[in-house]
CSV table of C-alpha atoms in Angstrom, one decimal:
chain,number,residue,atom,x,y,z
A,1,MET,CA,25.0,-1.6,-12.4
A,2,ALA,CA,27.1,-1.8,-9.1
A,3,ALA,CA,28.5,-5.0,-7.9
A,4,PHE,CA,28.6,-7.5,-4.6
A,5,ARG,CA,30.6,-9.9,-4.3
A,6,SER,CA,30.1,-13.8,-3.8
A,7,PRO,CA,31.5,-15.7,-0.9
A,8,SER,CA,33.8,-17.0,-3.9
A,9,PRO,CA,37.1,-14.9,-3.9
A,10,GLY,CA,37.4,-13.5,-6.6
A,11,PHE,CA,33.7,-13.3,-8.3
A,12,SER,CA,31.3,-11.0,-8.2
A,13,VAL,CA,27.7,-10.8,-10.2
A,14,PRO,CA,25.9,-7.7,-11.6
A,15,ARG,CA,23.4,-6.5,-8.7
A,16,PRO,CA,20.8,-4.9,-10.5
A,17,ALA,CA,19.9,-1.3,-9.9
A,18,ALA,CA,16.7,-2.1,-8.8
A,19,PHE,CA,17.8,-3.4,-5.6
A,20,GLY,CA,18.9,-0.1,-4.3
A,21,ALA,CA,21.5,0.0,-1.7
A,22,ASP,CA,22.4,-0.4,2.1
A,23,PRO,CA,22.2,2.2,4.2
A,24,GLY,CA,25.9,2.5,5.8
A,25,GLY,CA,28.2,6.3,7.5
A,26,GLU,CA,26.0,8.3,9.6
A,27,ARG,CA,22.2,7.2,8.2
A,28,MET,CA,23.2,3.5,9.1
A,29,ALA,CA,24.6,5.0,12.6
A,30,ARG,CA,21.0,6.9,12.9
A,31,ILE,CA,19.1,3.1,12.4
A,32,ARG,CA,21.3,1.7,15.1
A,33,ARG,CA,19.7,4.9,17.6
A,34,SER,CA,16.3,4.3,16.8
A,35,PRO,CA,14.4,3.2,19.9
A,36,ASN,CA,12.5,0.2,17.1
A,37,PHE,CA,16.3,-1.0,16.1
A,38,ARG,CA,16.8,-4.1,18.0
A,39,ASP,CA,19.5,-6.9,18.0
A,40,GLY,CA,20.2,-5.7,14.0
A,41,VAL,CA,17.0,-6.1,13.1
A,42,PHE,CA,14.2,-3.2,13.0
A,43,GLN,CA,11.0,-4.4,15.0
A,44,ASN,CA,7.2,-4.5,14.6
A,45,PRO,CA,4.9,-2.9,17.1
A,46,GLY,CA,2.6,-5.6,18.9
A,47,GLY,CA,5.6,-8.1,19.0
A,48,THR,CA,7.1,-10.4,16.2
A,49,ALA,CA,5.6,-10.6,13.1
A,50,ARG,CA,6.0,-13.9,10.6
A,51,ILE,CA,7.1,-12.2,7.3
A,52,ARG,CA,7.6,-15.5,6.0
A,53,PRO,CA,4.3,-18.0,4.1
A,54,SER,CA,3.4,-20.0,7.5
A,55,GLY,CA,1.8,-23.5,6.5
A,56,SER,CA,2.9,-26.2,4.1
A,57,ALA,CA,4.4,-25.2,0.6
A,58,ALA,CA,2.7,-27.5,-0.7
A,59,GLU,CA,-1.1,-26.7,0.7
A,60,PHE,CA,0.2,-23.0,-1.0
A,61,ALA,CA,1.0,-24.2,-4.4
A,62,LYS,CA,-2.8,-26.3,-4.1
A,63,ILE,CA,-4.0,-23.5,-3.6
A,64,TYR,CA,-2.5,-20.8,-6.2
A,65,PHE,CA,-1.7,-22.9,-9.1
A,66,ASP,CA,-5.8,-24.7,-9.0
A,67,LYS,CA,-6.7,-24.3,-12.3
A,68,GLU,CA,-10.1,-22.3,-11.1
A,69,ALA,CA,-8.6,-20.1,-8.7
A,70,ARG,CA,-6.3,-19.2,-10.9
A,71,ARG,CA,-8.8,-17.8,-13.3
A,72,ARG,CA,-10.6,-15.9,-9.9
A,73,ARG,CA,-7.0,-14.1,-9.6
A,74,ALA,CA,-7.3,-12.0,-12.8
A,75,PRO,CA,-10.0,-9.8,-14.0
A,76,GLN,CA,-12.8,-11.4,-17.1
A,77,GLY,CA,-12.0,-8.3,-19.4
A,78,SER,CA,-10.2,-4.9,-19.4
A,79,ILE,CA,-10.7,-3.1,-15.6
A,80,PRO,CA,-12.5,0.1,-16.6
A,81,VAL,CA,-9.8,3.5,-16.3
A,82,HIS,CA,-11.0,6.7,-15.5
A,83,ALA,CA,-9.5,8.9,-18.2
A,84,THR,CA,-7.8,11.4,-16.2
A,85,THR,CA,-6.0,14.1,-17.8
A,86,LEU,CA,-3.8,17.4,-16.3
A,87,ALA,CA,-6.8,20.0,-16.9
A,88,ASP,CA,-9.3,17.6,-14.2
A,89,LEU,CA,-6.0,17.5,-11.9
A,90,ALA,CA,-5.8,21.1,-12.2
A,91,ARG,CA,-8.9,22.8,-11.6
A,92,PRO,CA,-8.8,23.7,-7.9
A,93,SER,CA,-11.0,21.2,-5.3
A,94,ALA,CA,-14.4,23.2,-4.5
A,95,THR,CA,-13.7,21.3,-1.0
A,96,GLY,CA,-10.0,21.7,0.2
A,97,LEU,CA,-9.4,18.0,0.0
A,98,ARG,CA,-9.5,15.9,-3.2
A,99,LEU,CA,-8.0,12.1,-4.0
A,100,THR,CA,-6.9,9.9,-6.8
A,101,TRP,CA,-6.1,6.6,-7.0
A,102,MET,CA,-4.0,5.5,-9.4
A,103,GLY,CA,-4.3,1.7,-8.6
A,104,HIS,CA,-2.8,-0.2,-6.0
A,105,SER,CA,-1.0,2.3,-3.2
A,106,SER,CA,-0.4,5.1,-5.6
A,107,VAL,CA,-3.2,8.0,-4.5
A,108,LEU,CA,-2.4,11.5,-5.8
A,109,ALA,CA,-4.1,13.8,-2.5
A,110,GLU,CA,-4.3,17.3,-3.5
A,111,ILE,CA,-4.9,19.0,0.4
A,112,ASP,CA,-5.0,22.3,1.8
A,113,GLY,CA,-3.6,23.6,-1.9
A,114,GLN,CA,-0.3,21.1,-1.8
A,115,ARG,CA,0.0,18.1,-3.9
A,116,VAL,CA,0.9,14.7,-1.9
A,117,LEU,CA,2.4,11.6,-4.1
A,118,PHE,CA,1.9,8.6,-2.2
A,119,ASP,CA,3.9,5.3,-3.3
A,120,PRO,CA,4.2,6.0,-7.1
A,121,VAL,CA,4.4,3.1,-9.3
A,122,TRP,CA,4.1,3.8,-12.7
A,123,GLY,CA,6.5,0.3,-13.8
A,124,GLU,CA,4.6,-2.0,-15.7
A,125,ARG,CA,6.1,-5.0,-13.2
A,126,CYS,CA,6.6,-5.1,-10.0
A,127,SER,CA,9.9,-6.4,-9.6
A,128,PRO,CA,13.5,-5.6,-9.8
A,129,PHE,CA,13.5,-7.1,-14.1
A,130,SER,CA,10.9,-5.7,-16.7
A,131,PHE,CA,11.0,-9.2,-18.1
A,132,ALA,CA,9.9,-11.4,-14.5
A,133,GLY,CA,7.7,-10.3,-11.7
A,134,PRO,CA,3.8,-9.2,-11.7
A,135,ARG,CA,2.6,-7.2,-14.3
A,136,ARG,CA,-0.1,-4.5,-13.7
A,137,LEU,CA,-3.2,-5.3,-15.1
A,138,HIS,CA,-4.8,-2.4,-15.8
A,139,PRO,CA,-2.8,1.0,-17.7
A,140,VAL,CA,-1.6,3.8,-15.5
A,141,PRO,CA,-4.4,6.3,-15.8
A,142,LEU,CA,-2.2,8.9,-17.4
A,143,PRO,CA,1.5,9.4,-17.7
A,144,LEU,CA,3.3,10.8,-15.0
A,145,ALA,CA,4.5,13.9,-17.1
A,146,ALA,CA,1.0,14.8,-16.9
A,147,LEU,CA,0.6,14.5,-13.5
A,148,GLY,CA,1.8,18.2,-12.9
A,149,PRO,CA,3.7,19.6,-10.5
A,150,VAL,CA,4.3,17.1,-6.8
A,151,ASP,CA,4.8,18.9,-3.8
A,152,VAL,CA,5.9,16.0,-2.1
A,153,VAL,CA,6.2,12.3,-2.4
A,154,VAL,CA,6.0,9.6,0.3
A,155,ILE,CA,6.7,5.9,0.5
A,156,SER,CA,5.6,4.0,2.5
A,157,HIS,CA,8.6,1.3,2.4
A,158,ASP,CA,10.7,-0.3,-0.2
A,159,HIS,CA,8.8,-3.1,-1.4
A,160,TYR,CA,8.8,-2.7,-5.3
A,161,ASP,CA,5.0,-2.2,-5.8
A,162,HIS,CA,5.2,0.3,-3.7
A,163,LEU,CA,9.3,1.7,-4.4
A,164,ASP,CA,9.3,1.4,-8.3
A,165,MET,CA,12.9,2.7,-9.7
A,166,PRO,CA,12.3,4.0,-12.9
A,167,THR,CA,9.2,6.2,-11.2
A,168,ILE,CA,11.6,7.7,-8.7
A,169,LYS,CA,14.3,8.2,-11.5
A,170,ALA,CA,11.7,10.5,-13.3
A,171,LEU,CA,10.5,12.1,-10.7
A,172,ALA,CA,14.4,13.1,-9.4
A,173,GLY,CA,14.5,15.7,-12.5
A,174,THR,CA,11.6,17.3,-10.4
A,175,ASP,CA,11.9,19.9,-8.1
A,176,THR,CA,9.5,17.6,-5.6
A,177,VAL,CA,10.5,16.7,-1.3
A,178,PHE,CA,10.3,13.0,-0.4
A,179,ALA,CA,9.1,11.6,2.7
A,180,VAL,CA,10.6,8.2,3.4
A,181,PRO,CA,10.9,5.7,6.1
A,182,LEU,CA,14.4,5.8,8.3
A,183,GLY,CA,16.7,4.1,5.7
A,184,VAL,CA,14.9,4.2,2.6
A,185,GLY,CA,16.8,7.5,1.5
A,186,ALA,CA,19.9,5.2,0.8
A,187,HIS,CA,17.5,4.1,-2.1
A,188,LEU,CA,16.9,7.1,-3.2
A,189,GLU,CA,19.9,8.8,-3.2
A,190,HIS,CA,21.6,5.7,-5.2
A,191,TRP,CA,18.9,6.2,-7.4
A,192,GLY,CA,20.0,10.1,-7.9
A,193,VAL,CA,17.5,12.1,-5.5
A,194,PRO,CA,19.7,14.6,-3.3
A,195,ALA,CA,20.2,14.3,-0.1
A,196,ASP,CA,19.1,17.7,0.5
A,197,ARG,CA,15.5,16.9,-1.2
A,198,LEU,CA,15.2,14.1,1.6
A,199,ARG,CA,13.0,14.0,4.8
A,200,GLU,CA,14.2,10.6,6.5
A,201,LEU,CA,11.6,9.7,9.5
A,202,ASP,CA,12.1,7.4,12.4
A,203,TRP,CA,8.0,6.8,13.9
A,204,HIS,CA,6.8,9.5,15.6
A,205,GLU,CA,9.0,12.3,13.6
A,206,SER,CA,7.4,15.0,11.8
A,207,THR,CA,8.8,17.0,8.8
A,208,ARG,CA,7.0,20.1,7.9
A,209,VAL,CA,6.7,20.7,3.7
A,210,GLY,CA,5.0,24.2,3.1
A,211,GLY,CA,1.8,24.3,5.1
A,212,LEU,CA,1.9,20.4,5.6
A,213,THR,CA,3.2,18.1,8.7
A,214,LEU,CA,3.9,14.7,7.4
A,215,THR,CA,4.5,12.2,10.7
A,216,ALA,CA,5.8,8.6,9.8
A,217,THR,CA,4.0,6.1,11.7
A,218,PRO,CA,3.6,2.6,12.9
A,219,ALA,CA,3.1,-0.1,10.7
A,220,ARG,CA,3.3,-3.9,11.1
A,221,HIS,CA,5.1,-5.2,7.8
A,222,PHE,CA,8.7,-5.8,7.3
A,223,CYS,CA,11.4,-4.4,4.5
A,224,GLY,CA,13.8,-5.9,1.7
A,225,ARG,CA,14.8,-5.2,-2.6
A,226,GLY,CA,17.8,-7.5,-2.8
A,227,LEU,CA,18.7,-11.0,-2.0
A,228,ARG,CA,19.6,-10.7,1.6
A,229,ASN,CA,16.8,-8.9,3.7
A,230,THR,CA,19.3,-7.0,6.3
A,231,GLN,CA,16.0,-5.4,8.0
A,232,HIS,CA,17.8,-2.0,7.2
A,233,THR,CA,14.7,-0.3,6.4
A,234,LEU,CA,12.0,1.9,7.7
A,235,TRP,CA,8.0,0.9,6.9
A,236,ALA,CA,5.6,3.4,8.1
A,237,SER,CA,2.5,4.4,7.9
A,238,TRP,CA,1.6,8.9,7.7
A,239,VAL,CA,-0.3,11.0,8.7
A,240,VAL,CA,-0.9,14.5,6.6
A,241,ALA,CA,-1.8,17.3,8.6
A,242,GLY,CA,-2.9,20.3,6.8
A,243,GLU,CA,-4.6,23.8,7.8
A,244,GLU,CA,-7.9,22.6,7.2
A,245,HIS,CA,-7.7,18.5,6.2
A,246,ARG,CA,-5.8,15.6,7.9
A,247,VAL,CA,-5.3,12.2,5.6
A,248,PHE,CA,-3.9,8.8,6.5
A,249,HIS,CA,-2.0,6.6,4.4
A,250,SER,CA,-1.4,3.1,6.0
A,251,GLY,CA,1.3,1.8,3.3
A,252,ASP,CA,1.1,-2.4,4.2
A,253,THR,CA,0.3,-3.2,7.4
A,254,GLY,CA,-0.7,-6.8,9.8
A,255,TYR,CA,-4.2,-5.4,11.8
A,256,PHE,CA,-2.7,-4.2,15.3
A,257,ASP,CA,-3.7,-1.9,18.7
A,258,GLY,CA,-1.5,0.8,17.6
A,259,PHE,CA,-4.4,2.0,15.0
A,260,ARG,CA,-6.3,3.6,17.8
A,261,GLU,CA,-2.9,5.1,19.4
A,262,ILE,CA,-2.4,7.2,15.8
A,263,GLY,CA,-5.9,7.7,15.7
A,264,ALA,CA,-6.0,9.2,19.2
A,265,ALA,CA,-2.3,11.0,18.6
A,266,HIS,CA,-3.4,12.7,14.9
A,267,GLY,CA,-6.9,11.9,14.0
A,268,PRO,CA,-10.0,12.2,13.2
A,269,PHE,CA,-9.0,11.8,9.9
A,270,ASP,CA,-11.0,13.7,6.6
A,271,ALA,CA,-10.3,10.2,4.4
A,272,THR,CA,-8.1,7.1,5.1
A,273,MET,CA,-6.3,5.1,2.4
A,274,ILE,CA,-5.8,1.5,3.9
A,275,GLN,CA,-4.0,-1.9,2.5
A,276,LEU,CA,-7.1,-4.3,2.4
A,277,GLY,CA,-5.6,-6.7,-0.6
A,278,ALA,CA,-2.8,-9.2,-1.2
A,279,TYR,CA,-4.3,-10.9,2.3
A,280,ALA,CA,-3.8,-14.2,2.6
A,281,GLU,CA,-3.7,-16.7,5.9
A,282,PHE,CA,-0.6,-18.0,5.5
A,283,TRP,CA,0.5,-14.4,5.8
A,284,PRO,CA,-2.2,-13.0,8.4
A,285,ASP,CA,0.1,-10.7,10.4
A,286,ILE,CA,1.6,-8.3,7.3
A,287,HIS,CA,-1.1,-7.7,5.6
A,288,MET,CA,-4.8,-7.0,6.1
A,289,THR,CA,-8.8,-8.5,5.4
A,290,PRO,CA,-11.4,-6.3,4.1
A,291,GLU,CA,-13.3,-7.2,7.6
A,292,GLU,CA,-9.7,-6.1,9.0
A,293,GLY,CA,-9.3,-2.5,6.9
A,294,VAL,CA,-12.7,-1.3,8.1
A,295,ARG,CA,-12.0,-1.9,11.8
A,296,ALA,CA,-8.3,-0.2,10.6
A,297,HIS,CA,-10.4,2.8,9.7
A,298,LEU,CA,-12.7,2.7,12.7
A,299,ASP,CA,-9.7,2.7,15.4
A,300,LEU,CA,-8.1,5.9,13.7
A,301,GLN,CA,-11.6,7.4,13.7
A,302,GLY,CA,-12.1,6.7,17.3
A,303,GLY,CA,-14.2,3.7,16.9
A,304,THR,CA,-17.2,5.5,15.2
A,305,PRO,CA,-17.7,6.0,11.3
A,306,HIS,CA,-16.3,8.6,10.2
A,307,GLY,CA,-15.2,10.3,7.0
A,308,ALA,CA,-13.8,8.9,4.0
A,309,LEU,CA,-12.4,5.1,3.5
A,310,LEU,CA,-10.5,4.3,0.3
A,311,PRO,CA,-9.4,1.5,-0.4
A,312,ILE,CA,-6.1,0.4,-1.6
A,313,HIS,CA,-3.0,-2.0,-2.7
A,314,TRP,CA,-5.7,-3.7,-4.4
A,315,GLY,CA,-7.3,-4.4,-8.3
A,316,THR,CA,-3.6,-3.6,-9.9
A,317,PHE,CA,-1.1,-6.5,-9.2
A,318,ASN,CA,-2.0,-10.2,-8.6
A,319,LEU,CA,0.0,-11.2,-5.6
A,320,ALA,CA,-2.1,-13.0,-3.2
A,321,PRO,CA,-4.4,-16.4,-4.1
A,322,HIS,CA,-7.6,-14.8,-3.2
A,323,ALA,CA,-9.8,-13.7,-6.1
A,324,TRP,CA,-8.6,-10.5,-8.0
A,325,ALA,CA,-12.3,-7.9,-6.8
A,326,GLU,CA,-12.7,-10.2,-3.5
A,327,PRO,CA,-11.3,-7.0,-2.1
A,328,GLY,CA,-13.5,-4.7,-3.6
A,329,GLU,CA,-17.0,-6.7,-3.0
A,330,TRP,CA,-16.4,-7.7,0.6
A,331,THR,CA,-14.8,-4.6,1.2
A,332,LYS,CA,-18.3,-3.0,0.3
A,333,ASP,CA,-20.2,-5.7,2.8
A,334,ALA,CA,-17.8,-5.2,5.6
A,335,ALA,CA,-18.9,-1.2,5.3
A,336,ALA,CA,-22.4,-1.1,5.0
A,337,GLU,CA,-22.3,-3.8,8.0
A,338,ALA,CA,-20.1,-0.8,10.0
A,339,GLY,CA,-22.1,2.1,8.5
A,340,GLN,CA,-18.8,3.1,7.0
A,341,ALA,CA,-18.5,5.8,4.0
A,342,VAL,CA,-15.9,4.0,1.1
A,343,ALA,CA,-15.2,5.3,-1.8
A,344,PHE,CA,-14.5,2.8,-4.5
A,345,PRO,CA,-13.3,4.8,-7.6
A,346,GLN,CA,-12.1,3.4,-11.0
A,347,PRO,CA,-8.3,3.9,-10.5
A,348,GLY,CA,-8.0,7.5,-11.8
A,349,GLU,CA,-11.1,8.8,-10.9
A,350,PRO,CA,-10.7,11.8,-8.4
A,351,PHE,CA,-13.2,12.6,-5.7
A,352,GLU,CA,-13.4,14.9,-3.0
A,353,PRO,CA,-14.4,12.8,0.8
A,354,ALA,CA,-16.8,15.5,1.5
A,355,GLY,CA,-18.6,15.5,-1.4
A,356,GLU,CA,-20.5,12.8,-3.6
A,357,LEU,CA,-18.3,9.6,-2.8
A,358,PRO,CA,-18.2,7.0,-6.2
A,359,THR,CA,-19.4,3.8,-4.5
A,360,GLU,CA,-20.3,2.0,-8.2
A,361,ALA,CA,-19.3,-1.8,-7.6
A,362,TRP,CA,-17.1,-1.3,-11.3
A,363,TRP,CA,-15.8,-4.7,-10.9
A,364,ARG,CA,-18.3,-6.7,-11.2
A,365,ALA,CA,-18.8,-6.5,-15.1
A,366,VAL,CA,-15.0,-7.9,-15.5
A,367,SER,CA,-15.2,-10.5,-12.1
A,368,VAL,CA,-16.5,-13.9,-11.6
A,369,PRO,CA,-18.8,-14.3,-9.4
A,370,LEU,CA,-17.9,-14.2,-5.5
A,371,ALA,CA,-19.6,-15.4,-2.3
A,372,ARG,CA,-21.3,-12.7,-0.4
A,373,PRO,CA,-21.0,-11.7,2.2
A,374,TRP,CA,-18.1,-11.0,3.4
A,375,ARG,CA,-16.0,-14.1,4.9
A,376,ARG,CA,-16.1,-13.7,8.9
A,377,PRO,CA,-13.1,-14.1,10.7
A,378,ARG,CA,-11.5,-17.4,11.4
A,379,LEU,CA,-12.3,-18.0,15.2
A,380,ALA,CA,-9.6,-19.2,18.3
A,381,ASP,CA,-10.3,-22.6,17.3
A,382,GLY,CA,-9.9,-22.2,13.4
A,383,VAL,CA,-13.2,-23.2,12.8
A,384,ALA,CA,-14.2,-20.3,10.1
A,385,GLU,CA,-17.3,-18.9,11.5
A,386,SER,CA,-20.9,-19.2,8.3
A,387,SER,CA,-22.4,-16.2,6.8
A,388,ASN,CA,-26.1,-16.1,7.1
A,389,SER,CA,-25.8,-16.0,3.4
A,390,ALA,CA,-24.4,-16.7,0.3
A,391,LEU,CA,-25.4,-14.8,-2.9
A,392,ASP,CA,-23.3,-14.3,-5.4
A,393,LEU,CA,-22.3,-11.5,-7.7
A,394,ALA,CA,-25.0,-12.6,-10.4
A,395,GLY,CA,-27.9,-12.2,-7.8
A,396,GLU,CA,-26.9,-8.8,-7.4
A,397,ARG,CA,-26.5,-7.1,-10.5
């Protein structure tokens, strides 16, 4: 462990290695030159985003610790996990594009003969500590060592549920290249990733890895791992384009108009991986609801249904007050209303966006009943628009 100094002279306390490292030297100079860095911090597109919970702490605590609400935030049995094998992943993709959701935001994308691993988190907790913090609700579908060679690892930002130190240290011993937002490279170098295997990008910058072009695109979120949130590491969504296929990974983001611009510049996409879990009315600027996630996908596709949407950032960790299965259930409703194809694989289940999509609502077998259809967005006066009906899951099975 390194150490950092406290305000008291002559006293220091251990700094956990998982905190990473702050940017310095030429990396910090490059950050200061970024058009997205002003007043000492990285700025969000579309204006300031609230990165701390709004509303009263008492109101949040009432919802979060309510006995019934706590029961709804966890599965009522073992989450089904697809028994992925190395043989499954060694078989060439029939269409040239195959996605395997490993849980939360971790996705293996096999695109035009190359393998891209987004936001790999194989750790038991998304936390700097092994004894505390949100614990995964299902096992990883297969060991990291059984994944096989990876051409490039893509990191969206440095929060613990997207950048996992033990996973990065394991991958540092391979030949993979790491594509990360500006400033995040400081963490990876601190954990043993050689500088010559880092591709550190600002928004709208691109890099080539083999036959793939990777572009960091804007997102509406924030950063930080240590006790101080200096906002000196960037967050990003990502476009990965091969010779025949292109995909989009949202990272963590609130909904914003920039999805249309990203789609106009880089789309349409064969598949999008869209964050639509861990949302709450207490932090509406930095995470998307299912309805917003579907809208973001349509924006990326030029306004009309196209390609496949893979919901991410749900099902694996309990990070918000909403019911555990709500993102899957309400995305199913919102997408059906929009006429958009959505893939609902079990964790570890490979699928090809151009082929038959996994659409079974597997979460229903281990979920408490949920109101359906999906909750309407709030109107300007703060009053929720009511649904025409409210069927629960029991009636849909």
